[in-house]
């Protein structure tokens, strides 16, 4: 698979490519087991593709250095028994020390003896702080339920790892499930030497992903499946699309009610200013002149409302961007509302609001232009 990296990185709009090995495992510390998605990466190539280093709260990518290989001829991976508290009752080995584990070479390593030379793992903030309640330097056991082979067939295998740090990406699914180790350690633990699950590719912009995916598919052929960030999160984007449609309908009704308010205000203005309109017409004002006066009134109302509304909206967005608006991460996948302001969108929405105000003023202006001087001065 290494020649594929060069072919992918040579494509236009590609920043970098990084291999990874992924597997669903269990993590265990004390009496707290949990399911995780283990991902083996190469820190050098992953730094060009992922922003993991920017999200690290403690530790660094270089801590994921592989442990030195054992002497030639030594057993790389041995099926290990389950941790003490995961075994069924009555199956604990006599004289077994629950505070110690066998490593890949069959040596017994007490928990306190795990040092910097031990394989390292980076955990998400939710897993690190809330689920497992760990500290940097603590030891955890990664358990692969079917990676070992025993006299009775497949059996669980575990290996101790040292927690080298933790990251917070802001996405609940990642922070509660992902665990990163070095690619060589993942291959050794899963007994998949030289193998990977896939290749991560980073493009110049998010919008380039579809074009780059098509180029990769054309270059590598049908043997490989290429998926973009849109394909991986299709259900989430479908839910967001439905939410945007519902929000658009709600805002459309709000704008419609606001336009009716403008129409009613101008109707009242025409009724109140009937005498003045009659006097103007008696002095020679034309129907078009009267119509323009009330249209300018609608433009004034719409312009004032659009400017004030846009200023208040931009100020509110700046406040949310500065101080953040927390969200329940287990529902929305993210813990803070992202705020993105685009000048053309702000101008476009303001222009639509101004257009609605002008359209709302057309009929009252037409009604005022048809007012006859006699009717306006009948009761004066």
Tab-separated table of C-alpha atoms in Angstrom:
chain	number	residue	atom	x	y	z
A	1	UNK	CA	0.000	0.000	0.000
A	2	UNK	CA	2.912	2.432	0.352
A	3	UNK	CA	3.156	3.139	-3.404
A	4	UNK	CA	-0.477	4.257	-3.246
A	5	UNK	CA	0.460	7.126	-0.927
A	6	UNK	CA	2.655	8.707	-3.575
A	7	UNK	CA	-0.001	8.286	-6.266
A	8	UNK	CA	-2.645	9.925	-4.078
A	9	UNK	CA	-0.416	12.799	-2.910
A	10	UNK	CA	0.465	13.615	-6.527
A	11	UNK	CA	-3.170	14.470	-7.336
A	12	UNK	CA	-4.267	18.135	-7.483
A	13	UNK	CA	-5.784	19.722	-4.349
A	14	UNK	CA	-4.335	16.984	-2.090
A	15	UNK	CA	-2.425	18.192	0.993
A	16	UNK	CA	-1.363	14.780	2.303
A	17	UNK	CA	-2.267	11.134	2.806
A	18	UNK	CA	-1.836	8.974	5.920
A	19	UNK	CA	-2.394	5.229	6.439
A	20	UNK	CA	-4.342	3.883	9.393
A	21	UNK	CA	-5.375	0.563	10.900
A	22	UNK	CA	-8.748	0.503	12.624
A	23	UNK	CA	-10.466	-2.076	14.828
A	24	UNK	CA	-13.226	-2.207	17.433
A	25	UNK	CA	-11.834	-3.290	20.809
A	26	UNK	CA	-12.459	-2.969	24.520
A	27	UNK	CA	-10.532	-0.828	26.943
A	28	UNK	CA	-10.275	-1.718	30.613
A	29	UNK	CA	-8.995	0.105	33.654
A	30	UNK	CA	-9.828	-0.984	37.177
A	31	UNK	CA	-13.468	-1.988	37.205
A	32	UNK	CA	-14.456	0.146	34.197
A	33	UNK	CA	-14.596	-1.563	30.785
A	34	UNK	CA	-15.727	0.308	27.669
A	35	UNK	CA	-15.846	-0.152	23.919
A	36	UNK	CA	-13.474	1.888	21.750
A	37	UNK	CA	-12.443	2.326	18.147
A	38	UNK	CA	-8.679	1.754	18.071
A	39	UNK	CA	-6.847	3.536	15.292
A	40	UNK	CA	-3.190	2.963	14.518
A	41	UNK	CA	-1.485	5.928	12.825
A	42	UNK	CA	1.952	7.135	11.792
A	43	UNK	CA	2.516	10.430	13.667
A	44	UNK	CA	4.607	11.936	10.844
A	45	UNK	CA	2.038	11.450	8.074
A	46	UNK	CA	-0.967	11.930	10.370
A	47	UNK	CA	0.285	15.403	11.323
A	48	UNK	CA	-0.141	16.483	7.676
A	49	UNK	CA	-3.661	15.076	7.411
A	50	UNK	CA	-5.317	15.369	10.840
A	51	UNK	CA	-5.481	18.251	13.300
A	52	UNK	CA	-4.994	15.894	16.225
A	53	UNK	CA	-1.954	17.791	17.488
A	54	UNK	CA	-4.022	20.997	17.736
A	55	UNK	CA	-6.694	19.250	19.802
A	56	UNK	CA	-4.350	17.600	22.319
A	57	UNK	CA	-4.975	18.795	25.875
A	58	UNK	CA	-1.982	16.831	27.222
A	59	UNK	CA	0.780	14.892	25.485
A	60	UNK	CA	2.011	15.078	21.907
A	61	UNK	CA	1.954	12.945	18.766
A	62	UNK	CA	5.619	12.041	19.088
A	63	UNK	CA	4.755	10.104	22.273
A	64	UNK	CA	3.257	7.406	20.054
A	65	UNK	CA	6.648	5.967	19.285
A	66	UNK	CA	6.736	2.214	18.684
A	67	UNK	CA	8.298	-0.071	21.262
A	68	UNK	CA	11.538	-1.686	20.144
A	69	UNK	CA	10.960	-5.022	18.486
A	70	UNK	CA	11.903	-8.126	20.487
A	71	UNK	CA	14.861	-10.262	19.453
A	72	UNK	CA	14.467	-12.311	16.308
A	73	UNK	CA	12.682	-15.568	16.954
A	74	UNK	CA	10.776	-14.289	19.979
A	75	UNK	CA	7.018	-14.491	20.054
A	76	UNK	CA	5.509	-11.143	19.028
A	77	UNK	CA	1.992	-11.662	20.344
A	78	UNK	CA	0.769	-14.188	22.862
A	79	UNK	CA	-2.852	-14.900	23.708
A	80	UNK	CA	-3.329	-13.382	27.131
A	81	UNK	CA	-6.014	-14.100	29.699
A	82	UNK	CA	-8.727	-11.572	30.387
A	83	UNK	CA	-8.165	-9.045	33.196
A	84	UNK	CA	-9.226	-10.249	36.627
A	85	UNK	CA	-12.543	-8.419	36.844
A	86	UNK	CA	-13.636	-9.465	33.350
A	87	UNK	CA	-13.328	-13.193	34.062
A	88	UNK	CA	-16.418	-15.167	35.002
A	89	UNK	CA	-16.642	-16.059	38.696
A	90	UNK	CA	-14.509	-19.017	39.677
A	91	UNK	CA	-12.080	-18.742	36.752
A	92	UNK	CA	-9.302	-16.722	38.393
A	93	UNK	CA	-5.923	-18.354	38.233
A	94	UNK	CA	-4.534	-19.470	41.576
A	95	UNK	CA	-1.852	-17.123	42.804
A	96	UNK	CA	-2.481	-14.633	39.995
A	97	UNK	CA	-1.736	-11.022	40.835
A	98	UNK	CA	-4.595	-8.773	39.594
A	99	UNK	CA	-2.249	-5.802	39.567
A	100	UNK	CA	0.066	-7.395	36.979
A	101	UNK	CA	-0.275	-8.297	33.295
A	102	UNK	CA	1.727	-10.308	30.802
A	103	UNK	CA	3.189	-8.351	27.926
A	104	UNK	CA	3.726	-9.620	24.356
A	105	UNK	CA	6.846	-11.549	25.423
A	106	UNK	CA	5.217	-13.311	28.351
A	107	UNK	CA	6.835	-11.156	31.015
A	108	UNK	CA	4.831	-10.089	34.048
A	109	UNK	CA	4.663	-6.292	34.270
A	110	UNK	CA	3.120	-4.723	37.391
A	111	UNK	CA	1.005	-1.632	36.737
A	112	UNK	CA	3.480	0.623	38.525
A	113	UNK	CA	6.303	-0.603	36.253
A	114	UNK	CA	4.810	0.746	33.018
A	115	UNK	CA	7.278	3.404	31.969
A	116	UNK	CA	8.052	5.574	28.935
A	117	UNK	CA	9.260	2.508	27.018
A	118	UNK	CA	5.733	1.013	27.101
A	119	UNK	CA	3.390	1.423	24.104
A	120	UNK	CA	1.390	4.640	24.350
A	121	UNK	CA	-2.221	5.477	23.602
A	122	UNK	CA	-4.041	8.799	23.158
A	123	UNK	CA	-7.657	8.863	24.353
A	124	UNK	CA	-10.559	11.224	23.736
A	125	UNK	CA	-11.568	13.668	26.445
A	126	UNK	CA	-14.900	11.953	27.173
A	127	UNK	CA	-13.245	8.553	27.528
A	128	UNK	CA	-10.265	9.933	29.469
A	129	UNK	CA	-12.009	12.199	31.976
A	130	UNK	CA	-15.595	11.008	32.331
A	131	UNK	CA	-15.842	7.332	31.422
A	132	UNK	CA	-12.488	5.982	32.654
A	133	UNK	CA	-11.390	8.869	34.930
A	134	UNK	CA	-7.719	8.490	34.101
A	135	UNK	CA	-4.553	10.537	34.450
A	136	UNK	CA	-1.628	10.830	32.055
A	137	UNK	CA	0.750	7.982	32.780
A	138	UNK	CA	-1.938	5.555	33.937
A	139	UNK	CA	-2.030	2.050	32.508
A	140	UNK	CA	-4.999	0.691	30.596
A	141	UNK	CA	-5.607	-2.716	29.024
A	142	UNK	CA	-6.706	-2.991	25.426
A	143	UNK	CA	-8.705	-6.185	24.990
A	144	UNK	CA	-9.311	-7.849	21.631
A	145	UNK	CA	-12.077	-10.433	22.168
A	146	UNK	CA	-11.144	-12.753	19.278
A	147	UNK	CA	-7.496	-11.968	18.524
A	148	UNK	CA	-5.984	-14.833	20.514
A	149	UNK	CA	-5.997	-18.563	19.906
A	150	UNK	CA	-6.162	-21.109	22.708
A	151	UNK	CA	-6.851	-24.825	23.179
A	152	UNK	CA	-10.593	-24.183	22.901
A	153	UNK	CA	-10.334	-21.900	19.858
A	154	UNK	CA	-10.435	-18.079	19.648
A	155	UNK	CA	-10.037	-16.306	22.942
A	156	UNK	CA	-9.532	-12.795	24.252
A	157	UNK	CA	-6.125	-11.177	24.258
A	158	UNK	CA	-5.095	-8.089	26.197
A	159	UNK	CA	-2.080	-5.822	26.340
A	160	UNK	CA	-1.221	-2.962	28.701
A	161	UNK	CA	-0.803	0.520	27.217
A	162	UNK	CA	0.359	3.731	28.846
A	163	UNK	CA	-1.955	6.758	28.562
A	164	UNK	CA	0.297	9.369	26.964
A	165	UNK	CA	-2.313	12.133	26.606
A	166	UNK	CA	-5.842	13.040	25.682
A	167	UNK	CA	-7.509	15.176	23.027
A	168	UNK	CA	-10.740	17.126	22.671
A	169	UNK	CA	-11.985	17.455	19.099
A	170	UNK	CA	-15.338	18.959	20.081
A	171	UNK	CA	-17.259	16.076	18.478
A	172	UNK	CA	-18.781	13.742	21.031
A	173	UNK	CA	-18.535	10.586	18.898
A	174	UNK	CA	-14.773	11.027	18.472
A	175	UNK	CA	-14.015	12.103	22.030
A	176	UNK	CA	-15.908	9.163	23.530
A	177	UNK	CA	-14.800	6.356	21.188
A	178	UNK	CA	-11.486	7.026	19.430
A	179	UNK	CA	-8.110	5.874	20.765
A	180	UNK	CA	-4.861	6.418	18.835
A	181	UNK	CA	-1.736	4.249	18.978
A	182	UNK	CA	1.245	3.917	16.681
A	183	UNK	CA	0.552	1.985	13.496
A	184	UNK	CA	3.308	-0.540	14.248
A	185	UNK	CA	1.858	-1.219	17.715
A	186	UNK	CA	-1.635	-1.679	16.305
A	187	UNK	CA	-0.325	-4.113	13.681
A	188	UNK	CA	1.586	-6.051	16.333
A	189	UNK	CA	-1.340	-6.213	18.752
A	190	UNK	CA	-3.913	-7.178	16.109
A	191	UNK	CA	-1.522	-9.645	14.455
A	192	UNK	CA	-1.768	-7.830	11.122
A	193	UNK	CA	1.889	-7.125	10.216
A	194	UNK	CA	2.247	-4.684	7.344
A	195	UNK	CA	-1.507	-4.293	6.886
A	196	UNK	CA	-3.733	-1.208	7.049
A	197	UNK	CA	-7.465	-0.561	6.943
A	198	UNK	CA	-7.429	2.552	4.793
A	199	UNK	CA	-5.773	5.834	3.884
A	200	UNK	CA	-6.899	9.249	5.121
A	201	UNK	CA	-6.607	12.043	2.551
A	202	UNK	CA	-6.715	15.771	3.294
A	203	UNK	CA	-7.717	18.245	0.577
A	204	UNK	CA	-7.101	21.978	0.306
A	205	UNK	CA	-10.731	22.791	1.123
A	206	UNK	CA	-13.712	20.722	2.217
A	207	UNK	CA	-15.426	21.460	-1.101
A	208	UNK	CA	-12.551	19.777	-3.004
A	209	UNK	CA	-13.298	16.400	-1.390
A	210	UNK	CA	-15.793	15.193	-4.004
A	211	UNK	CA	-13.527	16.057	-6.951
A	212	UNK	CA	-10.492	14.462	-5.288
A	213	UNK	CA	-12.525	11.330	-4.477
A	214	UNK	CA	-13.525	11.000	-8.128
A	215	UNK	CA	-9.899	11.459	-9.201
A	216	UNK	CA	-8.705	8.780	-6.753
A	217	UNK	CA	-11.388	6.356	-7.951
A	218	UNK	CA	-10.363	6.921	-11.552
A	219	UNK	CA	-6.662	6.500	-10.758
A	220	UNK	CA	-6.823	3.429	-8.494
A	221	UNK	CA	-9.696	1.592	-10.154
A	222	UNK	CA	-12.783	-0.184	-8.785
A	223	UNK	CA	-10.839	-2.326	-6.275
A	224	UNK	CA	-10.824	0.544	-3.783
A	225	UNK	CA	-13.775	2.249	-2.125
A	226	UNK	CA	-13.421	6.021	-1.772
A	227	UNK	CA	-15.670	7.911	0.654
A	228	UNK	CA	-15.792	11.632	1.422
A	229	UNK	CA	-16.738	13.339	4.654
A	230	UNK	CA	-20.242	13.792	3.228
A	231	UNK	CA	-20.602	10.039	2.650
A	232	UNK	CA	-19.367	9.215	6.154
A	233	UNK	CA	-21.877	11.591	7.780
A	234	UNK	CA	-24.809	11.210	5.410
A	235	UNK	CA	-27.411	10.659	8.167
A	236	UNK	CA	-26.219	13.725	10.082
A	237	UNK	CA	-26.350	15.973	7.019
A	238	UNK	CA	-29.798	14.653	6.106
A	239	UNK	CA	-31.026	15.609	9.578
A	240	UNK	CA	-29.422	19.048	9.258
A	241	UNK	CA	-31.015	19.527	5.815
A	242	UNK	CA	-34.464	18.750	7.217
A	243	UNK	CA	-33.797	21.111	10.116
A	244	UNK	CA	-32.810	23.886	7.698
A	245	UNK	CA	-36.016	23.368	5.692
A	246	UNK	CA	-38.113	23.587	8.847
A	247	UNK	CA	-36.194	26.675	9.951
A	248	UNK	CA	-36.697	28.287	6.525
A	249	UNK	CA	-40.462	27.707	6.702
A	250	UNK	CA	-40.610	29.192	10.211
A	251	UNK	CA	-38.586	32.260	9.190
A	252	UNK	CA	-40.705	32.677	6.035
A	253	UNK	CA	-43.852	32.903	8.159
A	254	UNK	CA	-42.144	35.399	10.468
A	255	UNK	CA	-41.218	37.556	7.452
A	256	UNK	CA	-44.767	37.224	6.127
A	257	UNK	CA	-46.231	38.433	9.430
A	258	UNK	CA	-43.739	41.314	9.421
A	259	UNK	CA	-44.792	42.301	5.878
A	260	UNK	CA	-48.471	42.290	6.929
A	261	UNK	CA	-47.511	44.570	9.787
A	262	UNK	CA	-45.922	46.984	7.324
A	263	UNK	CA	-49.052	46.873	5.113
A	264	UNK	CA	-51.340	47.608	8.065
A	265	UNK	CA	-49.121	50.468	9.258
A	266	UNK	CA	-49.149	52.058	5.811
A	267	UNK	CA	-52.914	51.590	5.597
A	268	UNK	CA	-53.272	53.486	8.851
A	269	UNK	CA	-50.900	56.131	7.525
A	270	UNK	CA	-53.009	56.567	4.383
A	271	UNK	CA	-56.148	56.915	6.532
A	272	UNK	CA	-54.535	59.433	8.883
A	273	UNK	CA	-52.959	61.473	6.086
A	274	UNK	CA	-56.079	61.555	3.888
A	275	UNK	CA	-56.518	65.312	4.369
A	276	UNK	CA	-52.884	66.052	3.528
A	277	UNK	CA	-53.104	63.860	0.399
A	278	UNK	CA	-56.266	65.706	-0.682
A	279	UNK	CA	-54.565	69.092	-0.186
A	280	UNK	CA	-51.528	67.956	-2.171
A	281	UNK	CA	-53.749	66.761	-4.990
A	282	UNK	CA	-55.685	70.033	-4.889
A	283	UNK	CA	-52.369	71.862	-5.287
A	284	UNK	CA	-51.584	69.820	-8.394
A	285	UNK	CA	-49.785	66.709	-7.138
A	286	UNK	CA	-50.076	63.778	-9.533
A	287	UNK	CA	-51.062	60.212	-8.717
A	288	UNK	CA	-47.484	59.088	-9.463
A	289	UNK	CA	-46.073	61.662	-7.035
A	290	UNK	CA	-48.367	60.502	-4.226
A	291	UNK	CA	-47.482	56.864	-5.010
A	292	UNK	CA	-43.766	57.622	-4.818
A	293	UNK	CA	-44.162	59.290	-1.423
A	294	UNK	CA	-45.683	56.189	0.133
A	295	UNK	CA	-43.249	53.892	-1.650
A	296	UNK	CA	-40.392	55.895	-0.167
A	297	UNK	CA	-42.066	55.459	3.213
A	298	UNK	CA	-41.929	51.677	2.711
A	299	UNK	CA	-38.281	51.915	1.592
A	300	UNK	CA	-37.463	53.918	4.711
A	301	UNK	CA	-39.125	51.379	6.997
A	302	UNK	CA	-37.460	48.433	5.220
A	303	UNK	CA	-34.027	50.085	5.114
A	304	UNK	CA	-34.132	51.031	8.782
A	305	UNK	CA	-35.310	47.565	9.805
A	306	UNK	CA	-32.741	45.776	7.604
A	307	UNK	CA	-29.793	47.830	8.858
A	308	UNK	CA	-30.758	47.555	12.526
A	309	UNK	CA	-31.603	43.843	12.175
A	310	UNK	CA	-28.333	43.049	10.386
A	311	UNK	CA	-26.325	44.972	13.008
A	312	UNK	CA	-28.045	43.161	15.890
A	313	UNK	CA	-27.628	39.784	14.161
A	314	UNK	CA	-23.924	40.309	13.468
A	315	UNK	CA	-23.357	41.488	17.039
A	316	UNK	CA	-25.130	38.398	18.396
A	317	UNK	CA	-23.017	36.137	16.176
A	318	UNK	CA	-19.825	37.839	17.338
A	319	UNK	CA	-20.837	37.316	20.967
A	320	UNK	CA	-21.595	33.618	20.353
A	321	UNK	CA	-18.306	33.235	18.491
A	322	UNK	CA	-16.382	34.854	21.348
A	323	UNK	CA	-18.054	33.258	24.363
A	324	UNK	CA	-19.581	30.163	22.759
A	325	UNK	CA	-23.069	28.706	22.976
A	326	UNK	CA	-22.936	25.260	24.635
A	327	UNK	CA	-24.925	22.372	23.181
A	328	UNK	CA	-25.702	18.915	24.618
A	329	UNK	CA	-22.947	16.944	22.894
A	330	UNK	CA	-24.678	13.576	23.221
A	331	UNK	CA	-27.541	14.905	21.056
A	332	UNK	CA	-25.836	17.235	18.570
A	333	UNK	CA	-22.424	15.444	18.418
A	334	UNK	CA	-20.683	18.797	19.068
A	335	UNK	CA	-20.396	20.645	22.375
A	336	UNK	CA	-20.568	24.200	21.021
A	337	UNK	CA	-22.589	25.939	18.330
A	338	UNK	CA	-20.284	26.799	15.393
A	339	UNK	CA	-20.710	30.346	14.075
A	340	UNK	CA	-19.797	31.235	10.495
A	341	UNK	CA	-20.619	34.644	9.001
A	342	UNK	CA	-20.391	35.296	5.260
A	343	UNK	CA	-20.740	38.923	4.098
A	344	UNK	CA	-22.604	38.023	0.913
A	345	UNK	CA	-25.183	36.020	2.856
A	346	UNK	CA	-25.751	38.881	5.314
A	347	UNK	CA	-26.185	41.324	2.413
A	348	UNK	CA	-28.486	38.909	0.586
A	349	UNK	CA	-30.774	38.411	3.595
A	350	UNK	CA	-30.876	42.170	4.206
A	351	UNK	CA	-31.747	42.719	0.546
A	352	UNK	CA	-34.611	40.212	0.729
A	353	UNK	CA	-35.969	41.926	3.854
A	354	UNK	CA	-35.802	45.312	2.112
A	355	UNK	CA	-37.567	43.914	-0.961
A	356	UNK	CA	-40.389	42.515	1.197
A	357	UNK	CA	-40.848	45.928	2.829
A	358	UNK	CA	-41.052	47.651	-0.574
A	359	UNK	CA	-43.524	45.096	-1.907
A	360	UNK	CA	-45.647	45.520	1.205
A	361	UNK	CA	-45.825	49.268	0.512
A	362	UNK	CA	-47.017	48.928	-3.096
A	363	UNK	CA	-50.728	48.411	-2.415
A	364	UNK	CA	-51.106	51.161	0.251
A	365	UNK	CA	-49.228	53.552	-2.066
A	366	UNK	CA	-51.563	52.643	-4.927
A	367	UNK	CA	-54.577	53.186	-2.651
A	368	UNK	CA	-53.306	56.623	-1.566
A	369	UNK	CA	-52.721	57.684	-5.190
A	370	UNK	CA	-56.378	56.925	-6.039
A	371	UNK	CA	-57.754	59.085	-3.201
A	372	UNK	CA	-59.868	61.974	-4.573
A	373	UNK	CA	-59.506	65.445	-3.000
A	374	UNK	CA	-63.282	65.687	-2.373
A	375	UNK	CA	-63.302	62.497	-0.293
A	376	UNK	CA	-60.283	63.574	1.689
A	377	UNK	CA	-61.866	66.974	2.634
A	378	UNK	CA	-65.519	65.893	2.951
A	379	UNK	CA	-65.651	66.056	6.738
A	380	UNK	CA	-63.208	68.913	7.214
